[in-house]
Each structure stands twice: as C-alpha cells, then as structure tokens.
Tab-separated table of C-alpha atoms in Angstrom:
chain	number	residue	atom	x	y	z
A	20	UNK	CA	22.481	-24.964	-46.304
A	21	UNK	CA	19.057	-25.631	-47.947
A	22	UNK	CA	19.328	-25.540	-51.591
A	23	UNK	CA	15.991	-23.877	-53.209
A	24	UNK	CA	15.163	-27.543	-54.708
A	25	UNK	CA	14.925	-28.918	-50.857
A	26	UNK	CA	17.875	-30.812	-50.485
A	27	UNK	CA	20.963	-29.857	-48.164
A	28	UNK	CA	24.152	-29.898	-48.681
A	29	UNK	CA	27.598	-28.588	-46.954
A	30	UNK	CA	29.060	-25.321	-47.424
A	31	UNK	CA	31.978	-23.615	-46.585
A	32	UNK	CA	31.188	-19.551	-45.035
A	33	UNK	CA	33.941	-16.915	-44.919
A	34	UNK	CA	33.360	-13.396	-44.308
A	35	UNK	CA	34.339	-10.555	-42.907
A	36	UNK	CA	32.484	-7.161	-41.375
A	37	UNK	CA	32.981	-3.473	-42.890
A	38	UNK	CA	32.446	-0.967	-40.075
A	39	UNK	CA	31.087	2.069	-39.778
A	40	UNK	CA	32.233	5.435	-38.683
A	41	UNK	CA	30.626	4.816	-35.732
A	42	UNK	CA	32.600	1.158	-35.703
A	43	UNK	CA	29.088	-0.544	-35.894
A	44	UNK	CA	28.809	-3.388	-38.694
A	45	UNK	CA	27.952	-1.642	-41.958
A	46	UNK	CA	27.905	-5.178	-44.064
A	47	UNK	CA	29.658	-8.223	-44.054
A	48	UNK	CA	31.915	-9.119	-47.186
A	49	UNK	CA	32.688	-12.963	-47.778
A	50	UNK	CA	31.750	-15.945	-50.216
A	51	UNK	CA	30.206	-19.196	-49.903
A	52	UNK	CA	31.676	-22.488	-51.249
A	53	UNK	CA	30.109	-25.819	-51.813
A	54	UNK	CA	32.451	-28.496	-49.777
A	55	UNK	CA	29.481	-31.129	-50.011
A	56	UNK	CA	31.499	-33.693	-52.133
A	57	UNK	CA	34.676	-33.290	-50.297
A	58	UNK	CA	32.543	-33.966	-46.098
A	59	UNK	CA	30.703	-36.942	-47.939
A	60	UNK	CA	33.840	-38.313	-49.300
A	61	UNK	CA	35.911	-38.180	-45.942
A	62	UNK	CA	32.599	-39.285	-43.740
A	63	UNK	CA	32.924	-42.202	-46.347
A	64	UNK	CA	36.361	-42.501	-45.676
A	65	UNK	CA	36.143	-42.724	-42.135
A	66	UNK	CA	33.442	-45.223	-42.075
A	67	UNK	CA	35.328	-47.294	-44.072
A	68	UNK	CA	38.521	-46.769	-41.988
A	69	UNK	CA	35.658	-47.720	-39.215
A	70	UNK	CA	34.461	-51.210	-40.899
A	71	UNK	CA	38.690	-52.138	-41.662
A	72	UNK	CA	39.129	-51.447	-38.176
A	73	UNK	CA	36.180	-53.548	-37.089
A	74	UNK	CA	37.012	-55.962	-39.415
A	75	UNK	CA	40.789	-56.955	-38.204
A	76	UNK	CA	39.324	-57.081	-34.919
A	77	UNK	CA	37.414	-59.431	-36.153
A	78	UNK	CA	39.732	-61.757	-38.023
A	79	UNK	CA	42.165	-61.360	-35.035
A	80	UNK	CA	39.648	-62.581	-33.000
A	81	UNK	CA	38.993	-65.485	-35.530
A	82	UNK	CA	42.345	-66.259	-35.541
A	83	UNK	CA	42.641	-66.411	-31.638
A	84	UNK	CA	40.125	-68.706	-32.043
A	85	UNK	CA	41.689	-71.099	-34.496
A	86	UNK	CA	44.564	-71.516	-32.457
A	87	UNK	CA	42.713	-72.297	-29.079
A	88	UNK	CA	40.763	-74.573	-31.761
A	89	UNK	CA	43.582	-76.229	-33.078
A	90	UNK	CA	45.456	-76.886	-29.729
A	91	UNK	CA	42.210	-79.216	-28.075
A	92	UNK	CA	43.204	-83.066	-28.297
A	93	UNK	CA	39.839	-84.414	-27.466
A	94	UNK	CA	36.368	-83.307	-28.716
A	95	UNK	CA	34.976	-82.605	-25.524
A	96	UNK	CA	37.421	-80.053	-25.597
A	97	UNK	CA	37.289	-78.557	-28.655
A	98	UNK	CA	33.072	-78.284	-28.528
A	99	UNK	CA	33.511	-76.221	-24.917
A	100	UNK	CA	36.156	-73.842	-26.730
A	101	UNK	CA	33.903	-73.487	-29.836
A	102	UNK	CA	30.880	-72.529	-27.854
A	103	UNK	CA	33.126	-69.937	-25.821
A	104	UNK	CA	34.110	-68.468	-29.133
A	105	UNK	CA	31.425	-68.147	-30.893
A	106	UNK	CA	29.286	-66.218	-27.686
A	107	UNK	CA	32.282	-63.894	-27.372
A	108	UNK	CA	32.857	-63.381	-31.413
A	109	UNK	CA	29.104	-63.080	-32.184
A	110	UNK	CA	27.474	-61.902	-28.861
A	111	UNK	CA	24.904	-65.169	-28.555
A	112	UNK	CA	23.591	-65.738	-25.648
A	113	UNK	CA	22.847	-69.333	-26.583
A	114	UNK	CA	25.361	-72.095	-28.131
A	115	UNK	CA	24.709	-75.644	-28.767
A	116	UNK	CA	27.817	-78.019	-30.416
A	117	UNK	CA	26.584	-81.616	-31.342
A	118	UNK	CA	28.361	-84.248	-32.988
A	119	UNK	CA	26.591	-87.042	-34.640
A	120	UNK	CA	26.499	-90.767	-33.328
A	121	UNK	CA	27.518	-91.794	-29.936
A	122	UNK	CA	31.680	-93.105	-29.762
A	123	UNK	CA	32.543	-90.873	-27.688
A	124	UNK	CA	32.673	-87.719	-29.001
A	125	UNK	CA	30.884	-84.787	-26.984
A	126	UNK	CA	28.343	-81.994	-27.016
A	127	UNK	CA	28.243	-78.306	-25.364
A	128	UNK	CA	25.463	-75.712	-24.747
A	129	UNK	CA	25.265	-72.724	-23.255
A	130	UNK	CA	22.634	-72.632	-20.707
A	131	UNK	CA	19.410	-70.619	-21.025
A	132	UNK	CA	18.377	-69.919	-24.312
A	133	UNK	CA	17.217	-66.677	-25.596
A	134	UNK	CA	14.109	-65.388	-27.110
A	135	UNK	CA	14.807	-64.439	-31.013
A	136	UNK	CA	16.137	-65.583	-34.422
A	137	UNK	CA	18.837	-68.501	-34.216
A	138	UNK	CA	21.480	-69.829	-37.098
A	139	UNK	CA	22.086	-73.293	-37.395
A	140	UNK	CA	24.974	-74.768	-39.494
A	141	UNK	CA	26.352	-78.585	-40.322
A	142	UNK	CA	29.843	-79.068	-39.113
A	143	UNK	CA	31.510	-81.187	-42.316
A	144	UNK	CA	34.590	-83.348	-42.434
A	145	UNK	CA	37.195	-82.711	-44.832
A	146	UNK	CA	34.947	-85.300	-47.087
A	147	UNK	CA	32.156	-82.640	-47.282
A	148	UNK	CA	30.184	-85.290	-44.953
A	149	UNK	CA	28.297	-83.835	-41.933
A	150	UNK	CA	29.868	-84.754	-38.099
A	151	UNK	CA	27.648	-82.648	-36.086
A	152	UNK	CA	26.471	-79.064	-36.088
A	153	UNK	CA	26.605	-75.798	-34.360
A	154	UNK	CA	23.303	-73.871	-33.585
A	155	UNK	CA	23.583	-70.151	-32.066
A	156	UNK	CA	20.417	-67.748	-31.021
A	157	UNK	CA	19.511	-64.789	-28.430
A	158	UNK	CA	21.790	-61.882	-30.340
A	159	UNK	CA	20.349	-58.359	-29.761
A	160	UNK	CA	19.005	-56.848	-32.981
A	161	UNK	CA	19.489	-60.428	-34.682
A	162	UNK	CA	22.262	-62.093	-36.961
A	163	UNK	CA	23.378	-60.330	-40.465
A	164	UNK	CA	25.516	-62.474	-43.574
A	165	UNK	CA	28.913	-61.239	-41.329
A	166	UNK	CA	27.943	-63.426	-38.692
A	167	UNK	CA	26.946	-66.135	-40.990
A	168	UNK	CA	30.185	-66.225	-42.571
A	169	UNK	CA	32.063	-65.978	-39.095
A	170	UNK	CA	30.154	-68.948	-37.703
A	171	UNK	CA	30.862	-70.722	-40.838
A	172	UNK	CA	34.654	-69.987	-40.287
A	173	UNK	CA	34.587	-71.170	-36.710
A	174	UNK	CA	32.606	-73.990	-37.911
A	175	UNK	CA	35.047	-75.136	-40.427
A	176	UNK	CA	38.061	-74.764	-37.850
A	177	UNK	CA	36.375	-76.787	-35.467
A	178	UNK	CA	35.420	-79.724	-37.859
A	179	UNK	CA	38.818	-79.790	-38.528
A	180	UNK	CA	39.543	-80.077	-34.782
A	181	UNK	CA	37.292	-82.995	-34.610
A	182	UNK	CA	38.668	-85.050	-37.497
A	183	UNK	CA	42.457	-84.223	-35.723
A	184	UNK	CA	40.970	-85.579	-32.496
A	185	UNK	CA	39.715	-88.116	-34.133
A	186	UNK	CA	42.870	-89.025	-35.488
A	187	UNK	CA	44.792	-88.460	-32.550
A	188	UNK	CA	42.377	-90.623	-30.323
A	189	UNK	CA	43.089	-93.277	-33.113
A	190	UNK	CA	46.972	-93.285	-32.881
A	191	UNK	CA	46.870	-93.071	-29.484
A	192	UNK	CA	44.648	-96.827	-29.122
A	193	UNK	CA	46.820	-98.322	-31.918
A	194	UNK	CA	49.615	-97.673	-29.890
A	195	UNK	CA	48.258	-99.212	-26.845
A	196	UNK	CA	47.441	-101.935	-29.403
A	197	UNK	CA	50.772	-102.355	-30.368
A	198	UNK	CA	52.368	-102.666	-26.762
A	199	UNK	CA	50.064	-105.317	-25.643
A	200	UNK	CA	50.433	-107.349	-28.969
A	201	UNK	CA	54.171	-106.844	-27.985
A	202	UNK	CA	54.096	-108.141	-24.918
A	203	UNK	CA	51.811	-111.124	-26.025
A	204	UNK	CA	54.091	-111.784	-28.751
A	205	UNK	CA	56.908	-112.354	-26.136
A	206	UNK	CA	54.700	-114.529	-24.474
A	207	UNK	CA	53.659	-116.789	-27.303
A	208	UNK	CA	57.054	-117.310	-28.659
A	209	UNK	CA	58.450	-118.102	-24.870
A	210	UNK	CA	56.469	-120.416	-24.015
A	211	UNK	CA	57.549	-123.005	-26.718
A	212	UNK	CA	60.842	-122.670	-25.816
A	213	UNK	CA	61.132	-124.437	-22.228
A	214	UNK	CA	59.537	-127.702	-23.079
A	215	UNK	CA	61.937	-127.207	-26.848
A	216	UNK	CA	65.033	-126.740	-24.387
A	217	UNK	CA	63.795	-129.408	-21.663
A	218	UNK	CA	63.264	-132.036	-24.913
A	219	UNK	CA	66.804	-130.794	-26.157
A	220	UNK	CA	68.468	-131.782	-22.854
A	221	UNK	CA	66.443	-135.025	-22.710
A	222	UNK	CA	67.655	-135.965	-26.242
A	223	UNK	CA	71.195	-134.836	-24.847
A	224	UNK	CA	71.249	-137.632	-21.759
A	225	UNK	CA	68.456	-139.973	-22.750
A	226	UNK	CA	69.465	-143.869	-24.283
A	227	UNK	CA	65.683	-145.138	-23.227
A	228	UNK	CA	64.175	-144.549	-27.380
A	229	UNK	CA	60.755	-144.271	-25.766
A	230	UNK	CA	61.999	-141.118	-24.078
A	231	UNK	CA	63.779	-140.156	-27.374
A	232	UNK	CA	60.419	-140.232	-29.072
A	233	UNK	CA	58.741	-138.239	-26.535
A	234	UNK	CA	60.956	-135.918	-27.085
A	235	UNK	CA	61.123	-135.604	-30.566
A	236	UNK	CA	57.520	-134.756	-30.642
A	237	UNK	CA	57.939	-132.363	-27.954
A	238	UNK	CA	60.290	-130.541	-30.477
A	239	UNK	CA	58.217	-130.945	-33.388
A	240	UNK	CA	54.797	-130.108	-31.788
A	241	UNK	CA	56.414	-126.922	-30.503
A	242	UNK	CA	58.056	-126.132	-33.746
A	243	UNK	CA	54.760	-126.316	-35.458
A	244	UNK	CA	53.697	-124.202	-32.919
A	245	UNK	CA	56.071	-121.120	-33.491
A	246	UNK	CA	55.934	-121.714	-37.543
A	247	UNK	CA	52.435	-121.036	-37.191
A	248	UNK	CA	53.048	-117.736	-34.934
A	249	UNK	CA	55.627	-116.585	-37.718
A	250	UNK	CA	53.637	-117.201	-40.850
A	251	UNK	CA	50.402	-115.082	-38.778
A	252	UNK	CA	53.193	-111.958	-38.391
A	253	UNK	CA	54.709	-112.459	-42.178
A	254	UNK	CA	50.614	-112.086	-42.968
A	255	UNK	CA	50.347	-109.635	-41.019
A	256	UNK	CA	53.192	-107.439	-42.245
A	257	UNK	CA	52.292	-108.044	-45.303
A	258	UNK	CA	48.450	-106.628	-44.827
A	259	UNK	CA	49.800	-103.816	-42.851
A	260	UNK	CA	52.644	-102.837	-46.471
A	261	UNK	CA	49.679	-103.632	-48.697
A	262	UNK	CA	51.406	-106.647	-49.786
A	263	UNK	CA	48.993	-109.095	-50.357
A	264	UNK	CA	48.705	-111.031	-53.588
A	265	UNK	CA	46.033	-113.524	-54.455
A	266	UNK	CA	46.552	-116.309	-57.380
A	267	UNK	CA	42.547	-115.838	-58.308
A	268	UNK	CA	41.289	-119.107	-60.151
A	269	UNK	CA	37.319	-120.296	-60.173
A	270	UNK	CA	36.746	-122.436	-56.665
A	271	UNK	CA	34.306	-124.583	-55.978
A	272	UNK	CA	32.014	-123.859	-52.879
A	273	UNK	CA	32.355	-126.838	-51.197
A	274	UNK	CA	36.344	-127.936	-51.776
A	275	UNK	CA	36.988	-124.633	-49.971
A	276	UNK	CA	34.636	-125.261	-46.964
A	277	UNK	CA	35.406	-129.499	-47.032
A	278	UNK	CA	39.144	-127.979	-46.838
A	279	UNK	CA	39.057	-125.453	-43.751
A	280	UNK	CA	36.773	-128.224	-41.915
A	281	UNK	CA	39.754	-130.417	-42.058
A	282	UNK	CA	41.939	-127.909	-41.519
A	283	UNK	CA	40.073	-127.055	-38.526
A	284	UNK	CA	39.274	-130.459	-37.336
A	285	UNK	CA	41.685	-131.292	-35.255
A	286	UNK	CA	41.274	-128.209	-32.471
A	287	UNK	CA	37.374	-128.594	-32.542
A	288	UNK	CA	37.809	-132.254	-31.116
A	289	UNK	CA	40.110	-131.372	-29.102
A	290	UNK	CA	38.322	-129.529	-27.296
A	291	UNK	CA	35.126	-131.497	-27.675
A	292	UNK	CA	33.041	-129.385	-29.742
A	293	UNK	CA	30.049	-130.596	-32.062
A	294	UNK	CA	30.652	-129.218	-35.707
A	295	UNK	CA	27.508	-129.363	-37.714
A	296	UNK	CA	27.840	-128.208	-41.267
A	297	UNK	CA	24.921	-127.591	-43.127
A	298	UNK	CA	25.503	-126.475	-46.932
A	299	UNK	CA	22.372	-125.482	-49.147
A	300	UNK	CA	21.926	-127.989	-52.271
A	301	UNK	CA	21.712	-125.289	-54.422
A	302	UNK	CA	25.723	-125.028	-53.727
A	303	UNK	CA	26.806	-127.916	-55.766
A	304	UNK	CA	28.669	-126.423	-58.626
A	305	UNK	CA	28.496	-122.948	-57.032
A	306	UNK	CA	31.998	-121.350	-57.748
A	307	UNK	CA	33.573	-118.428	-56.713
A	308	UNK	CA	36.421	-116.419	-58.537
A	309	UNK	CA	39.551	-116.183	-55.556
A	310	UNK	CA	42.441	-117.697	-54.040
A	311	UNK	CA	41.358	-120.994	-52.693
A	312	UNK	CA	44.418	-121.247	-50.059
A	313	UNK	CA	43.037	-117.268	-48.825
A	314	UNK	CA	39.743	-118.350	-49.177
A	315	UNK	CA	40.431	-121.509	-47.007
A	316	UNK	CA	42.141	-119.655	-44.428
A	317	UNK	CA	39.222	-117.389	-44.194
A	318	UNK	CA	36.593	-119.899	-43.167
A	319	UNK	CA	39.355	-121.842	-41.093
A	320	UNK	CA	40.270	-118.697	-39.071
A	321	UNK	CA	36.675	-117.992	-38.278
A	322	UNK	CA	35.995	-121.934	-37.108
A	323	UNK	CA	39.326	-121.957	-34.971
A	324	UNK	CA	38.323	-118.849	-33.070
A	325	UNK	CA	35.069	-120.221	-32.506
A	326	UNK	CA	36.500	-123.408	-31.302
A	327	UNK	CA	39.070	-121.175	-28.335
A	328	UNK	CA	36.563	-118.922	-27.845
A	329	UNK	CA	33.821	-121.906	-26.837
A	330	UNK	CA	34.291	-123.613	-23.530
A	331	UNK	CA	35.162	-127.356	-24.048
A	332	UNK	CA	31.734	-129.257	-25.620
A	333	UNK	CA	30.222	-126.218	-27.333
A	334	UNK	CA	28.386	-126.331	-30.284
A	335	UNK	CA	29.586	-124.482	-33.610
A	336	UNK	CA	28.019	-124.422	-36.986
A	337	UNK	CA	28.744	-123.664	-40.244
A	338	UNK	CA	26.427	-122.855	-43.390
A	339	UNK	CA	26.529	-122.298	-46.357
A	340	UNK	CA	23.615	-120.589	-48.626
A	341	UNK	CA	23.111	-118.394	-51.792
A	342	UNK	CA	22.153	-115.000	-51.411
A	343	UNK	CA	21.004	-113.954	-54.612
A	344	UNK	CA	24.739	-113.224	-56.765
A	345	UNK	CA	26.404	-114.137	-53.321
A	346	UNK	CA	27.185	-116.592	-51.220
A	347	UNK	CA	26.701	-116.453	-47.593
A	348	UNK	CA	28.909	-118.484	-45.418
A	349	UNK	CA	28.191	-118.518	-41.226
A	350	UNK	CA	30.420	-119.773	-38.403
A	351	UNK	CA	28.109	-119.382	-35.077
A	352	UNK	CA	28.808	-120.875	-31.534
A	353	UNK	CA	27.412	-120.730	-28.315
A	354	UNK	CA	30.746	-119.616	-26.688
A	355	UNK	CA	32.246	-116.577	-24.868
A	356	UNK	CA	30.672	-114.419	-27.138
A	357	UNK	CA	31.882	-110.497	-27.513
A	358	UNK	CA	30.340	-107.000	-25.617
A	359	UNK	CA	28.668	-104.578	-27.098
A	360	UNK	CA	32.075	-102.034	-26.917
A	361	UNK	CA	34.616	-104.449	-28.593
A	362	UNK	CA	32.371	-105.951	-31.349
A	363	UNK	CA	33.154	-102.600	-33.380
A	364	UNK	CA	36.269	-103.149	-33.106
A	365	UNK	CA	36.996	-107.371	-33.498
A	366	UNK	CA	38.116	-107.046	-36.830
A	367	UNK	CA	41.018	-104.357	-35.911
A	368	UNK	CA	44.439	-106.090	-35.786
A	369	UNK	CA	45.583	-107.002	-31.937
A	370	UNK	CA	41.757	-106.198	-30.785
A	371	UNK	CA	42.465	-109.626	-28.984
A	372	UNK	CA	44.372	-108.884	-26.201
A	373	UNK	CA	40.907	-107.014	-24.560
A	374	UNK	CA	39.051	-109.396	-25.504
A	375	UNK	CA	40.892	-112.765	-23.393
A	376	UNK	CA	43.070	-110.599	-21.218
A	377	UNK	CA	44.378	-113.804	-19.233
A	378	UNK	CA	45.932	-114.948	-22.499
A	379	UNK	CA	44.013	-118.206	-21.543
A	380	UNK	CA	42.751	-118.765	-25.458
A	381	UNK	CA	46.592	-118.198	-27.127
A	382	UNK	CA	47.270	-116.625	-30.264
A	383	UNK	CA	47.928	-112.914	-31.499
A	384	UNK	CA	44.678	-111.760	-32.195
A	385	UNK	CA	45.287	-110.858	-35.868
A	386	UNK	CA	42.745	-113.679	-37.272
A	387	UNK	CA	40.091	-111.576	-37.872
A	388	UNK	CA	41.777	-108.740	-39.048
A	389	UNK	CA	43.452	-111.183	-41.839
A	390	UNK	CA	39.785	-112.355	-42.401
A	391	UNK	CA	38.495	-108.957	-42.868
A	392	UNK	CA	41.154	-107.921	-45.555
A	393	UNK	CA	41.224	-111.427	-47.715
A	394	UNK	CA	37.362	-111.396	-48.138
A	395	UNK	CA	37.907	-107.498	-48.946
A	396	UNK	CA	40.185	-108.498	-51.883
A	397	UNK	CA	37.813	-111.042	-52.784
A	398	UNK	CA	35.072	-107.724	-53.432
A	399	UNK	CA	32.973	-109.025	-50.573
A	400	UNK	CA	31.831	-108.271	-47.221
A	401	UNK	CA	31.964	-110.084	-43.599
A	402	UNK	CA	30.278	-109.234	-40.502
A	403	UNK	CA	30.545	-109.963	-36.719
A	404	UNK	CA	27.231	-110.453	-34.258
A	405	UNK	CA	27.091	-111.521	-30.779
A	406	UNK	CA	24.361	-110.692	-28.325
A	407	UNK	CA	27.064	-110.319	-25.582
A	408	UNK	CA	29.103	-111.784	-23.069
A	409	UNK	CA	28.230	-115.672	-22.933
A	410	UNK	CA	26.036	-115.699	-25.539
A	411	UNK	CA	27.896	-116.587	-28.522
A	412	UNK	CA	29.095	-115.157	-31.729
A	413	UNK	CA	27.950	-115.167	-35.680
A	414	UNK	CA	30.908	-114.062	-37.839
A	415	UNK	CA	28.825	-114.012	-41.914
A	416	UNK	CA	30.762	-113.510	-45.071
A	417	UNK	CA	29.431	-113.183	-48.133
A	418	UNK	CA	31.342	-113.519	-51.549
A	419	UNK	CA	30.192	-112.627	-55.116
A	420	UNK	CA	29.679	-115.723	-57.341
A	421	UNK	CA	31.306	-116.371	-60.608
C-alpha cells in the first residue's frame, strides 16, 4: 500500500462482509497490519540463503579444481586443466596460461578471443617470485572482485602445480642420473681389474724380473687408478651430506696455479696438448683467503677435463687476471666443446654420462660439480661457455681477494 508520504510498504488485509437483508454486502469489517519489516527480512533471508547456495557451488567447484590441479605431473598439463577451469568457473570465453622462460615448461589459450574487459594476474612461486601468468577476457556483463578472488585461487593452486612439476621433473632426471653414473661406476672400477688380475697371475708364474717389473707397474698404475675413482666418490658423498670442510689459510695466486699445472701435467702431454699459461703481473703477491689443496683441485679439475675433452694436440690455456676485488682464473680449449642443452646443466653431478656417452674420455663426471661447490665455499662464482659442439669450452672462476 502507498503510504500518504509516497513510499510503499507491505501490508497484511483481513476482512470480512456484513450482509444485508437482502444478502447483498452492507460493509466489510477487517483490519490492516503492517508486515513490511517481517517480507523485507525473509526476502533478505532468502537472498542470502541464495548467495550461500551460490557460494558452495562455487568453492565445490574450486575444490574440483584443485584436485584435477594437483593430480597433473607435467606443466603442459596442468596449464590445459587451468584454462578449462577457469572458462567453466568464471564463464570466459578467452584463457591464456604462460610461464616465463623457455625449459620446457608450456603455455595454453583458448582460441578466439572476445570483445570486452579482461583480468590479468602473475602466477607466483611459493617464494612470492613470478613463474608465469594467467590472463582471462570475453565474460558477459564483465568481471566483479568474486571473480578476481576466484582466479586468484585457481592461480595460486596452479603455481603450486608448477613448482610440484617442477620438482617432480627434477627427481625424475636425477634418477636417470643416478642409474647411468651406476652403471659407469661399474665400468670404471672393472676395467682395472683384468690387467690387476692378469699382472697377479704373471707375478704368480713369472722368474724373468723384467716381467716381474712389468707387472708390478701394471698393479700400481691400476691401483692409482681406482684410489683416484674412490677419493672422487668419498668427495662426492661428502658434497652431497654437506660435509665439506676447508682448512682456510691466505694462498698465494700463483703457488696454487704453479701447483694444479703440475698436477695436471702429466695427462696434458700425454695427450699432446700445448699448455700456455699466461698470469697478469699484477698477480705477484695476490693472495686469496681458502684451502690451497681445494683450491688446487679446482683449477686442476678444470685443466684435466679440458685435456680428455680435447682431441690429442689441442691447445688449452690458462689465465690468470684481477678483476677489481677478484681474481679471475680461465681454462679454455679448442676441444669437444658442450651444446647449447647440456651447458645448463655441466656443473650438475653425473651430467657426464650425456655428455661422452661412449665412455671414450673415462671418469665419473662429478669434476665439475666438485668445482662448482669448492669455489662456492670459497664465496665466489664459476662459469661455463662454449659456442657448441667442436668449438671448445671456457670454464671462468673468480675468487674474492684477501
């Protein structure tokens, strides 16, 4: 009913008609009563009942969503599902999933984009630091904040995703790792053992002492040989446990350098390389604050792989220059050099085995990994360059100066 100042409001009518003697309607006998509080507050009721309903739809929906999320192993995967959920959760006609940089990971759209307003959010990693994003568009009548804070649900779900994918893909190519440094291990510790047995018997039968000799050094060359291979996998386990221990004194530039030279010596003639070294003059009584045994193995690891990794009569140099508070040490051949998809990875332990898949070269392929955690602990850096296959490498460290 319309009140006299304008407004309307509900009202309850009850009433009832006095007859005549005639049994026509004489007048009508009832009362009014205002219900307009008691409609509002049940039309509020049910429109909130409404919104609840709506609303666990909604998170049912979401949480359909996480679990489809959550079961994807690889991130091609998980983008498709994301860009299925969000059209069907938030009614957008469009969908595009990016992830940032280019190892692998993958992108989805849905195709033909729609005219309107579009919401774009960062996917994050559990660091806060972006991975990718999600961009939606073409919704009828536009998105509200409900949307929003859907997408940014969805979004967070799936950023976890990545980072398990991520994760998983990881285990999954250390494991691989693992089996083929397995079976290269069994190689490498084999193959000393026939000419060790072979000397053995020779020892056993032999009275000629120039066939004694022979084998004797047989023995002992081979011996050497294994020692080496154990002390790589005691390093090894102890990077791996965190184990690592450094007796830190101040060493001089050049004794470490003069020292893995010599160390190193004997393989690069063997196999007929030229070794230049060229250190900077400024270097004299440059000292750095380390382990000089660590610090020795470092640049010796670095020259040995140069010298397998360089066909017989190669040319490998080593430098040696300040770079402002640092020092910049280079071992570069001309050899085998690395592609573009392992280089990444040539500091990961048993990275290797893809690298000389013939085993032609010998060793474990832990060498650079060690390299890459002793000039860690030394607070400096080392990198790895190579143009590609056949045209060399240039493995730089640089370490602070005392």
């Amino acid at each position: 009913m319309r009140r006299a100042d304008g407004s309307y409001r509900w009202t309850a009518v009850k009433g009832i008609p006095l007859l005549g003697l005639d049994g026509s309607v004489r007048e009508w006998v009832g009362a009014n009563r205002d219900i307009h509080d008691s409609v509002t507050q049940q039309e509020g009721l049910l429109q909130r009942l409404d919104s609840e309903r709506r609303q666990s739809a909604l998170l049912a929906k979401v949480a359909s969503a996480a679990r489809t999320l959550h079961t994807a192993l690889s991130s091609e995967d998980i983008a498709d599902a994301l860009s299925q959920e969000v059209r069907a959760i938030l009614g957008a006609a469009e969908v595009d999933v990016a992830l940032d940089g280019d190892t692998g990971d993958a992108s989805a759209a849905a195709p033909g984009a729609a005219p309107g307003a579009s919401l774009a959010l960062p996917l994050l990693d559990r660091k806060g630091r972006r991975i990718g994003h999600i961009r939606v568009a073409g919704k009828a009548g536009g998105f509200d904040e409900q949307d929003e804070a859907i997408l940014a649900q969805l979004a967070a779900l799936a950023a976890t995703g990545f980072a398990n994918a991520r994760l998983y893909r990881s285990l999954r190519e250390q494991d691989r790792r693992k089996d083929e440094f397995l079976a290269m291990l069994s190689h490498e510790l084999r193959n000393p053992l026939a000419p060790i047995a072979a000397a053995a018997e020779v020892l056993r039968i032999a009275a000629d002492p120039g066939r004694v000799r022979v084998a004797s050094e047989v023995i002992a060359r081979q011996v050497r040989h294994m020692t080496s291979l154990v002390n790589d996998l005691l390093d090894v386990s102890r990077v791996t446990r965190g184990l690592i221990k450094l007796d830190k004194t101040l060493v001089g530039i050049g004794t470490v350098v003069a020292s893995a030279v010599e160390q190193s010596r004997p393989l690069v003639e063997a196999r007929g390389h030229a070794l230049t070294l060229e250190m900077a003059p400024d270097l004299g009584a440059a000292r750095v604050h380390g382990d000089a045994t660590r610090l020795v193995q470092v640049i010796a690891n670095l020259l040995g792989n140069a010298a397998k990794y360089t066909p017989d009569g190669g040319r490998i140099a080593l430098g040696a220059a300040r770079d402002g508070m640092r020092v910049r040490l280079c071992v570069e051949d001309n050899g085998i050099g690395i592609d573009g998809g392992l280089l990444p990875q040539v500091f990961d332990l048993f990275t290797q085995a893809e690298r000389t898949p013939d085993r032609s070269q010998g060793g474990l392929g832990i060498g650079l990994a060690l390299v890459r955690t002793m000039v860690a602990l030394h607070g400096g850096e080392v990198e790895a360059h190579s143009d590609g296959p056949g045209k060399g490498c240039r493995f730089t460290v640089w370490l602070p100066l005392a």
